[in-house]
mmCIF file of C-alpha atoms and ligand atoms in Angstrom:
data_model
loop_
_atom_site.group_PDB
_atom_site.id
_atom_site.type_symbol
_atom_site.label_atom_id
_atom_site.label_comp_id
_atom_site.label_asym_id
_atom_site.label_seq_id
_atom_site.Cartn_x
_atom_site.Cartn_y
_atom_site.Cartn_z
ATOM 1 C CA MET A 1 -16.144 0.975 3.617
ATOM 2 C CA ILE A 2 -12.506 0.327 3.999
ATOM 3 C CA VAL A 3 -11.265 4.488 3.752
ATOM 4 C CA GLN A 4 -13.428 7.365 4.441
ATOM 5 C CA ALA A 5 -11.327 10.989 4.317
ATOM 6 C CA ARG A 6 -13.680 13.937 4.494
ATOM 7 C CA ASN A 7 -11.984 17.529 3.936
ATOM 8 C CA VAL A 8 -8.357 16.086 4.595
ATOM 9 C CA SER A 9 -5.525 18.876 4.304
ATOM 10 C CA LYS A 10 -2.087 18.709 4.819
ATOM 11 C CA THR A 11 0.326 21.287 5.422
ATOM 12 C CA TYR A 12 4.048 20.896 6.170
ATOM 13 C CA GLY A 13 6.695 23.501 7.894
ATOM 14 C CA SER A 14 5.705 26.238 10.267
ATOM 15 C CA ASN A 15 5.544 29.711 10.595
ATOM 16 C CA GLY A 16 7.207 31.948 7.527
ATOM 17 C CA HIS A 17 7.507 28.668 5.037
ATOM 18 C CA LEU A 18 3.968 26.820 4.820
ATOM 19 C CA ASN A 19 3.752 24.652 2.239
ATOM 20 C CA LYS A 20 -0.033 22.725 1.688
ATOM 21 C CA ALA A 21 0.748 19.426 0.121
ATOM 22 C CA LEU A 22 -3.351 18.204 0.404
ATOM 23 C CA ASP A 23 -6.212 20.530 -0.174
ATOM 24 C CA ASN A 24 -9.089 19.087 1.294
ATOM 25 C CA ILE A 25 -9.174 15.775 0.154
ATOM 26 C CA THR A 26 -12.854 13.499 0.014
ATOM 27 C CA MET A 27 -12.866 10.078 -0.835
ATOM 28 C CA THR A 28 -14.101 6.454 -0.230
ATOM 29 C CA ILE A 29 -12.533 3.715 -0.730
ATOM 30 C CA LEU A 30 -14.940 0.478 -0.934
ATOM 31 C CA GLU A 31 -14.104 -2.938 0.793
ATOM 32 C CA GLY A 32 -12.416 -4.701 -2.632
ATOM 33 C CA GLU A 33 -11.217 -2.245 -4.536
ATOM 34 C CA PHE A 34 -8.013 -1.539 -6.424
ATOM 35 C CA VAL A 35 -7.510 2.323 -6.610
ATOM 36 C CA GLY A 36 -4.759 3.866 -8.763
ATOM 37 C CA LEU A 37 -3.676 7.435 -7.408
ATOM 38 C CA MET A 38 -1.695 9.191 -10.031
ATOM 39 C CA GLY A 39 -0.153 12.398 -10.383
ATOM 40 C CA PRO A 40 2.823 14.814 -11.012
ATOM 41 C CA SER A 41 6.248 14.763 -8.239
ATOM 42 C CA GLY A 42 4.624 16.878 -5.518
ATOM 43 C CA ALA A 43 1.029 16.211 -6.079
ATOM 44 C CA GLY A 44 0.699 15.020 -2.535
ATOM 45 C CA LYS A 45 0.095 11.320 -3.468
ATOM 46 C CA THR A 46 2.831 10.055 -0.749
ATOM 47 C CA SER A 47 1.495 12.882 2.088
ATOM 48 C CA LEU A 48 -1.934 11.143 1.236
ATOM 49 C CA LEU A 49 -0.651 7.801 1.489
ATOM 50 C CA ASN A 50 0.992 7.975 4.796
ATOM 51 C CA ILE A 51 -2.214 9.889 6.345
ATOM 52 C CA PHE A 52 -3.988 6.541 5.409
ATOM 53 C CA SER A 53 -1.237 4.125 6.722
ATOM 54 C CA THR A 54 -1.170 5.879 9.812
ATOM 55 C CA ILE A 55 2.362 7.016 9.897
ATOM 56 C CA ASP A 56 1.804 10.465 9.501
ATOM 57 C CA THR A 57 -1.483 12.827 10.214
ATOM 58 C CA ALA A 58 -3.495 15.043 8.671
ATOM 59 C CA SER A 59 -3.466 18.781 8.970
ATOM 60 C CA SER A 60 -6.753 18.849 9.477
ATOM 61 C CA GLY A 61 -9.642 16.752 8.631
ATOM 62 C CA GLU A 62 -11.696 13.368 9.183
ATOM 63 C CA ILE A 63 -10.453 9.787 8.462
ATOM 64 C CA LYS A 64 -11.670 6.696 9.094
ATOM 65 C CA ILE A 65 -10.171 3.417 8.330
ATOM 66 C CA MET A 66 -12.586 0.041 8.876
ATOM 67 C CA GLY A 67 -15.005 2.667 10.460
ATOM 68 C CA LYS A 68 -12.172 3.732 12.976
ATOM 69 C CA ASP A 69 -11.382 7.291 13.338
ATOM 70 C CA ILE A 70 -7.925 6.997 13.640
ATOM 71 C CA ASN A 71 -6.813 10.205 14.744
ATOM 72 C CA ALA A 72 -8.576 9.697 17.801
ATOM 73 C CA MET A 73 -6.330 6.450 17.852
ATOM 74 C CA LYS A 74 -3.265 6.041 20.696
ATOM 75 C CA GLU A 75 -0.245 5.170 19.490
ATOM 76 C CA ALA A 76 -0.293 1.400 21.212
ATOM 77 C CA GLU A 77 -3.486 1.124 19.362
ATOM 78 C CA LEU A 78 -2.474 2.304 15.939
ATOM 79 C CA ALA A 79 0.682 -0.073 15.904
ATOM 80 C CA ASN A 80 -1.671 -3.091 16.799
ATOM 81 C CA PHE A 81 -4.060 -1.810 13.934
ATOM 82 C CA ARG A 82 -0.833 -1.042 11.174
ATOM 83 C CA ARG A 83 -0.162 -4.799 12.049
ATOM 84 C CA HIS A 84 -3.119 -6.649 12.087
ATOM 85 C CA GLU A 85 -5.585 -4.486 9.154
ATOM 86 C CA LEU A 86 -2.906 -2.978 7.083
ATOM 87 C CA GLY A 87 0.125 -3.980 4.825
ATOM 88 C CA PHE A 88 2.472 -2.104 3.041
ATOM 89 C CA VAL A 89 4.258 -2.179 0.194
ATOM 90 C CA PHE A 90 7.217 0.385 -0.848
ATOM 91 C CA GLN A 91 8.955 1.163 -4.218
ATOM 92 C CA ASP A 92 12.557 0.378 -2.288
ATOM 93 C CA TYR A 93 11.363 -2.912 -0.998
ATOM 94 C CA HIS A 94 12.223 -2.732 2.658
ATOM 95 C CA LEU A 95 13.498 -5.883 3.388
ATOM 96 C CA LEU A 96 15.667 -6.674 5.996
ATOM 97 C CA ASP A 97 19.258 -7.770 4.723
ATOM 98 C CA THR A 98 20.102 -9.929 7.371
ATOM 99 C CA LEU A 99 17.096 -12.035 7.135
ATOM 100 C CA SER A 100 16.055 -14.733 5.081
ATOM 101 C CA VAL A 101 13.284 -14.193 2.170
ATOM 102 C CA LYS A 102 11.379 -16.282 4.808
ATOM 103 C CA ASP A 103 12.002 -14.770 7.633
ATOM 104 C CA ASN A 104 11.104 -11.181 6.642
ATOM 105 C CA ILE A 105 8.279 -12.352 4.903
ATOM 106 C CA VAL A 106 6.845 -13.830 8.249
ATOM 107 C CA LEU A 107 7.498 -10.702 10.095
ATOM 108 C CA PRO A 108 4.440 -9.395 10.771
ATOM 109 C CA LEU A 109 3.217 -13.097 12.163
ATOM 110 C CA ALA A 110 6.039 -13.612 14.092
ATOM 111 C CA LEU A 111 5.939 -9.880 15.639
ATOM 112 C CA SER A 112 2.155 -11.130 16.453
ATOM 113 C CA GLY A 113 3.169 -14.184 18.124
ATOM 114 C CA VAL A 114 1.504 -16.538 15.901
ATOM 115 C CA PRO A 115 2.162 -20.138 16.722
ATOM 116 C CA VAL A 116 5.528 -21.783 14.498
ATOM 117 C CA HIS A 117 3.206 -24.268 12.563
ATOM 118 C CA GLU A 118 0.624 -22.130 12.050
ATOM 119 C CA ILE A 119 3.702 -19.529 11.048
ATOM 120 C CA GLU A 120 5.310 -22.087 8.511
ATOM 121 C CA LYS A 121 1.738 -23.330 6.994
ATOM 122 C CA ARG A 122 1.303 -19.619 6.151
ATOM 123 C CA ALA A 123 5.270 -19.192 4.901
ATOM 124 C CA GLN A 124 4.546 -22.117 2.238
ATOM 125 C CA GLU A 125 1.272 -21.225 1.416
ATOM 126 C CA ILE A 126 2.088 -16.956 0.713
ATOM 127 C CA ALA A 127 5.353 -18.545 -0.795
ATOM 128 C CA HIS A 128 3.599 -20.786 -3.232
ATOM 129 C CA LYS A 129 1.458 -17.639 -4.533
ATOM 130 C CA LEU A 130 4.025 -15.683 -5.102
ATOM 131 C CA ASP A 131 6.637 -18.369 -6.921
ATOM 132 C CA LEU A 132 9.326 -17.608 -3.767
ATOM 133 C CA VAL A 133 9.323 -21.478 -2.947
ATOM 134 C CA ASP A 134 12.976 -21.880 -4.219
ATOM 135 C CA VAL A 135 14.550 -18.521 -2.674
ATOM 136 C CA LEU A 136 12.617 -18.634 0.813
ATOM 137 C CA SER A 137 16.381 -19.231 2.564
ATOM 138 C CA GLN A 138 18.125 -16.666 0.481
ATOM 139 C CA PHE A 139 18.696 -13.329 1.834
ATOM 140 C CA PRO A 140 17.718 -10.155 -0.455
ATOM 141 C CA TYR A 141 20.972 -9.529 -1.514
ATOM 142 C CA GLN A 142 20.721 -13.235 -3.768
ATOM 143 C CA ILE A 143 17.694 -12.754 -5.719
ATOM 144 C CA SER A 144 16.349 -10.431 -8.175
ATOM 145 C CA GLY A 145 14.321 -6.982 -8.071
ATOM 146 C CA GLY A 146 11.333 -8.439 -9.325
ATOM 147 C CA GLN A 147 11.689 -11.380 -6.372
ATOM 148 C CA LYS A 148 12.312 -8.486 -3.701
ATOM 149 C CA GLN A 149 9.095 -7.067 -4.851
ATOM 150 C CA ARG A 150 7.436 -10.712 -4.614
ATOM 151 C CA ALA A 151 8.918 -11.199 -1.227
ATOM 152 C CA ALA A 152 7.722 -7.388 0.053
ATOM 153 C CA VAL A 153 4.505 -8.164 -1.326
ATOM 154 C CA ALA A 154 4.193 -11.672 0.190
ATOM 155 C CA ARG A 155 5.202 -9.899 3.636
ATOM 156 C CA ALA A 156 2.579 -7.019 3.134
ATOM 157 C CA MET A 157 -0.318 -10.088 2.699
ATOM 158 C CA ILE A 158 0.627 -12.317 5.057
ATOM 159 C CA ALA A 159 -1.379 -11.133 7.791
ATOM 160 C CA LYS A 160 -4.294 -10.967 5.439
ATOM 161 C CA PRO A 161 -4.574 -7.380 6.262
ATOM 162 C CA ARG A 162 -7.910 -5.883 4.721
ATOM 163 C CA LEU A 163 -6.032 -2.911 3.317
ATOM 164 C CA VAL A 164 -2.490 -2.829 1.303
ATOM 165 C CA LEU A 165 -0.936 0.815 0.465
ATOM 166 C CA ALA A 166 1.747 0.351 -2.406
ATOM 167 C CA ASP A 167 3.772 3.452 -3.005
ATOM 168 C CA GLU A 168 5.419 2.898 -6.542
ATOM 169 C CA PRO A 169 5.359 -1.065 -6.054
ATOM 170 C CA THR A 170 7.170 -1.074 -9.633
ATOM 171 C CA GLY A 171 9.479 1.827 -9.744
ATOM 172 C CA ALA A 172 12.416 0.038 -9.286
ATOM 173 C CA LEU A 173 11.653 -2.682 -11.741
ATOM 174 C CA ASP A 174 11.802 -3.372 -15.339
ATOM 175 C CA SER A 175 8.626 -4.541 -17.374
ATOM 176 C CA LYS A 176 8.479 -8.246 -16.871
ATOM 177 C CA ALA A 177 8.971 -8.244 -12.845
ATOM 178 C CA ALA A 178 6.616 -5.344 -13.037
ATOM 179 C CA THR A 179 3.862 -6.964 -14.633
ATOM 180 C CA ASP A 180 4.720 -10.018 -12.499
ATOM 181 C CA VAL A 181 4.126 -8.010 -9.201
ATOM 182 C CA LEU A 182 1.053 -6.215 -10.250
ATOM 183 C CA GLU A 183 -0.644 -9.419 -11.834
ATOM 184 C CA ARG A 184 -0.394 -10.785 -8.602
ATOM 185 C CA LEU A 185 -1.726 -7.741 -6.694
ATOM 186 C CA GLN A 186 -4.363 -7.926 -8.982
ATOM 187 C CA THR A 187 -4.898 -11.974 -7.865
ATOM 188 C CA LEU A 188 -3.923 -11.598 -3.959
ATOM 189 C CA ASN A 189 -6.901 -8.352 -4.413
ATOM 190 C CA GLN A 190 -9.663 -10.819 -6.268
ATOM 191 C CA THR A 191 -8.895 -13.962 -4.324
ATOM 192 C CA ASP A 192 -8.550 -12.622 -1.199
ATOM 193 C CA ARG A 193 -10.917 -9.217 -1.287
ATOM 194 C CA ALA A 194 -7.633 -7.444 -0.088
ATOM 195 C CA THR A 195 -8.493 -3.955 -1.025
ATOM 196 C CA ILE A 196 -5.301 -1.966 -2.484
ATOM 197 C CA LEU A 197 -4.073 1.748 -2.783
ATOM 198 C CA LEU A 198 -1.759 1.757 -4.956
ATOM 199 C CA VAL A 199 0.396 5.446 -5.631
ATOM 200 C CA THR A 200 2.253 5.167 -9.122
ATOM 201 C CA HIS A 201 3.550 7.304 -11.953
ATOM 202 C CA ASP A 202 2.998 4.336 -14.291
ATOM 203 C CA ALA A 203 -0.009 4.318 -17.070
ATOM 204 C CA TYR A 204 0.778 0.705 -17.410
ATOM 205 C CA ALA A 205 0.186 -0.230 -13.572
ATOM 206 C CA ALA A 206 -2.649 2.159 -12.951
ATOM 207 C CA SER A 207 -4.209 0.050 -15.789
ATOM 208 C CA PHE A 208 -4.340 -2.840 -13.458
ATOM 209 C CA CYS A 209 -6.587 -0.748 -10.783
ATOM 210 C CA GLN A 210 -10.336 -0.832 -10.893
ATOM 211 C CA ARG A 211 -10.226 3.051 -10.740
ATOM 212 C CA ILE A 212 -7.388 5.366 -10.905
ATOM 213 C CA ILE A 213 -7.582 9.074 -8.941
ATOM 214 C CA PHE A 214 -5.678 11.601 -10.452
ATOM 215 C CA MET A 215 -4.064 14.016 -8.061
ATOM 216 C CA LYS A 216 -2.585 17.800 -8.792
ATOM 217 C CA ASP A 217 -1.396 20.479 -6.602
ATOM 218 C CA GLY A 218 -3.100 18.665 -3.259
ATOM 219 C CA ARG A 219 -6.273 18.168 -4.942
ATOM 220 C CA PHE A 220 -8.311 15.171 -7.168
ATOM 221 C CA ASP A 221 -8.142 16.637 -10.564
ATOM 222 C CA GLN A 222 -10.030 13.653 -12.224
ATOM 223 C CA GLU A 223 -11.138 10.455 -11.844
ATOM 224 C CA LEU A 224 -11.018 7.670 -14.300
ATOM 225 C CA ASP A 225 -12.561 4.269 -13.665
ATOM 226 C CA ARG A 226 -10.273 1.307 -15.987
ATOM 227 C CA ARG A 227 -11.305 1.572 -19.464
ATOM 228 C CA GLY A 228 -10.469 5.473 -19.297
ATOM 229 C CA ARG A 229 -14.308 6.861 -18.750
ATOM 230 C CA SER A 230 -14.658 9.684 -16.754
ATOM 231 C CA ARG A 231 -16.573 9.071 -13.345
ATOM 232 C CA VAL A 232 -18.710 11.307 -11.082
ATOM 233 C CA GLU A 233 -18.976 10.438 -7.298
HETATM 234 P P1 ADP B 301 8.144 10.943 -3.947
HETATM 235 O O1 ADP B 301 8.311 12.056 -5.114
HETATM 236 O O2 ADP B 301 8.203 9.586 -4.573
HETATM 237 O O3 ADP B 301 7.018 10.673 -2.998
HETATM 238 P P2 ADP B 301 9.836 12.888 -2.771
HETATM 239 O O4 ADP B 301 11.156 12.683 -3.453
HETATM 240 O O5 ADP B 301 8.955 13.898 -2.770
HETATM 241 O O6 ADP B 301 9.419 11.002 -2.650
HETATM 242 O O7 ADP B 301 10.051 12.261 -1.243
HETATM 243 C C1 ADP B 301 10.509 11.593 -0.996
HETATM 244 C C2 ADP B 301 10.779 11.712 1.433
HETATM 245 O O8 ADP B 301 10.709 13.406 1.392
HETATM 246 C C3 ADP B 301 9.455 11.597 1.310
HETATM 247 O O9 ADP B 301 9.342 11.160 2.707
HETATM 248 C C4 ADP B 301 8.870 12.999 1.889
HETATM 249 O O10 ADP B 301 7.915 13.309 3.181
HETATM 250 C C5 ADP B 301 9.844 14.033 2.053
HETATM 251 N N1 ADP B 301 9.487 15.301 1.269
HETATM 252 C C6 ADP B 301 9.371 15.593 0.332
HETATM 253 N N2 ADP B 301 9.177 17.326 -0.154
HETATM 254 C C7 ADP B 301 9.746 17.758 0.840
HETATM 255 C C8 ADP B 301 10.638 18.853 1.631
HETATM 256 N N3 ADP B 301 10.107 20.125 0.903
HETATM 257 N N4 ADP B 301 10.423 19.138 2.930
HETATM 258 C C9 ADP B 301 10.782 17.949 3.683
HETATM 259 N N5 ADP B 301 10.803 16.605 2.988
HETATM 260 C C10 ADP B 301 10.439 16.336 1.910
HETATM 261 P P1 ADP B 302 4.113 13.062 -4.165
HETATM 262 O O1 ADP B 302 3.922 11.915 -3.613
HETATM 263 O O2 ADP B 302 3.130 13.257 -4.991
HETATM 264 O O3 ADP B 302 5.131 13.565 -5.167
HETATM 265 P P2 ADP B 302 4.552 14.608 -1.863
HETATM 266 O O4 ADP B 302 3.203 13.888 -0.924
HETATM 267 O O5 ADP B 302 5.537 13.488 -1.627
HETATM 268 O O6 ADP B 302 3.652 14.335 -3.569
HETATM 269 O O7 ADP B 302 4.613 16.032 -1.668
HETATM 270 C C1 ADP B 302 3.634 16.696 -1.681
HETATM 271 C C2 ADP B 302 4.236 18.412 -1.248
HETATM 272 O O8 ADP B 302 4.455 18.362 -0.083
HETATM 273 C C3 ADP B 302 5.670 18.436 -2.101
HETATM 274 O O9 ADP B 302 5.558 19.984 -2.224
HETATM 275 C C4 ADP B 302 6.615 18.357 -1.203
HETATM 276 O O10 ADP B 302 7.635 18.923 -1.360
HETATM 277 C C5 ADP B 302 5.693 18.278 0.506
HETATM 278 N N1 ADP B 302 6.219 17.743 0.936
HETATM 279 C C6 ADP B 302 5.929 16.182 1.427
HETATM 280 N N2 ADP B 302 6.616 15.873 2.478
HETATM 281 C C7 ADP B 302 7.218 16.783 2.949
HETATM 282 C C8 ADP B 302 7.739 16.951 4.510
HETATM 283 N N3 ADP B 302 8.370 16.040 4.882
HETATM 284 N N4 ADP B 302 8.398 18.193 4.704
HETATM 285 C C9 ADP B 302 7.991 19.257 3.972
HETATM 286 N N5 ADP B 302 7.070 19.269 2.704
HETATM 287 C C10 ADP B 302 6.851 18.093 2.736
#
């Protein structure tokens, strides 16, 4: 089991102005799944993703990621856990403008103290998979949006995390670049067995997922498999 969440709620704000973003969410994600999370703006998608990312905490409930109770982990332990077990992809890429594409991609390995020859080997490997070989020495401002997002996917995947959390990764891309990124995420899911949780507004992006959870007002509204059949948990 990669994610086990039980009765997770999240309330923002204090006294007077409380905003319940997540209302008693219970869910599991199995190893190797590619799960889509959909729903209107304000439904709670990003809040849930941020909690699974360990960058925010739930107000109540239990969350185990890969069997570990993340509420019980200390900050140093969480930082280590994020670096080794989790990969992140954002709508706006989050690439560092002062680093080359290659240095952006290998950053997680460099921070983990992986030897230089191993970093080089992994960089070439992932650049091939994501069709980035020709732009490795360029800088983010010199490449297209699709290339930037593929570089961000490469960075998310290079340390071979078990769980990849992607928040609207195709939100800023045209449909051709979006398809390319989605197909590559799908390949990484199938060949590297990375479990992926994808937040999206876009039904086309969601069609790449094995199952789709719809959220509304902080709750799970409906769950479908990829053929649009309703699932009962
Ligand atoms: P999205 O709809 O793509 O999830 P939003 O525009 O809702 O993005 O949120 C962008 C950022 O602003 C997020 O980091 C979110 O946590 C924060 N945010 C959203 N709503 C509020 C709010 N009412 N008060 C403070 N911060 C908010
Ligand atoms: P989604 O990603 O589905 O658009 P969010 O998780 O961003 O939804 O937001 C869920 C609800 O929580 C919204 O009402 C949003 O305004 C609120 N919210 C999100 N982040 C914050 C924040 N940092 N402070 C206060 N309210 C927030």
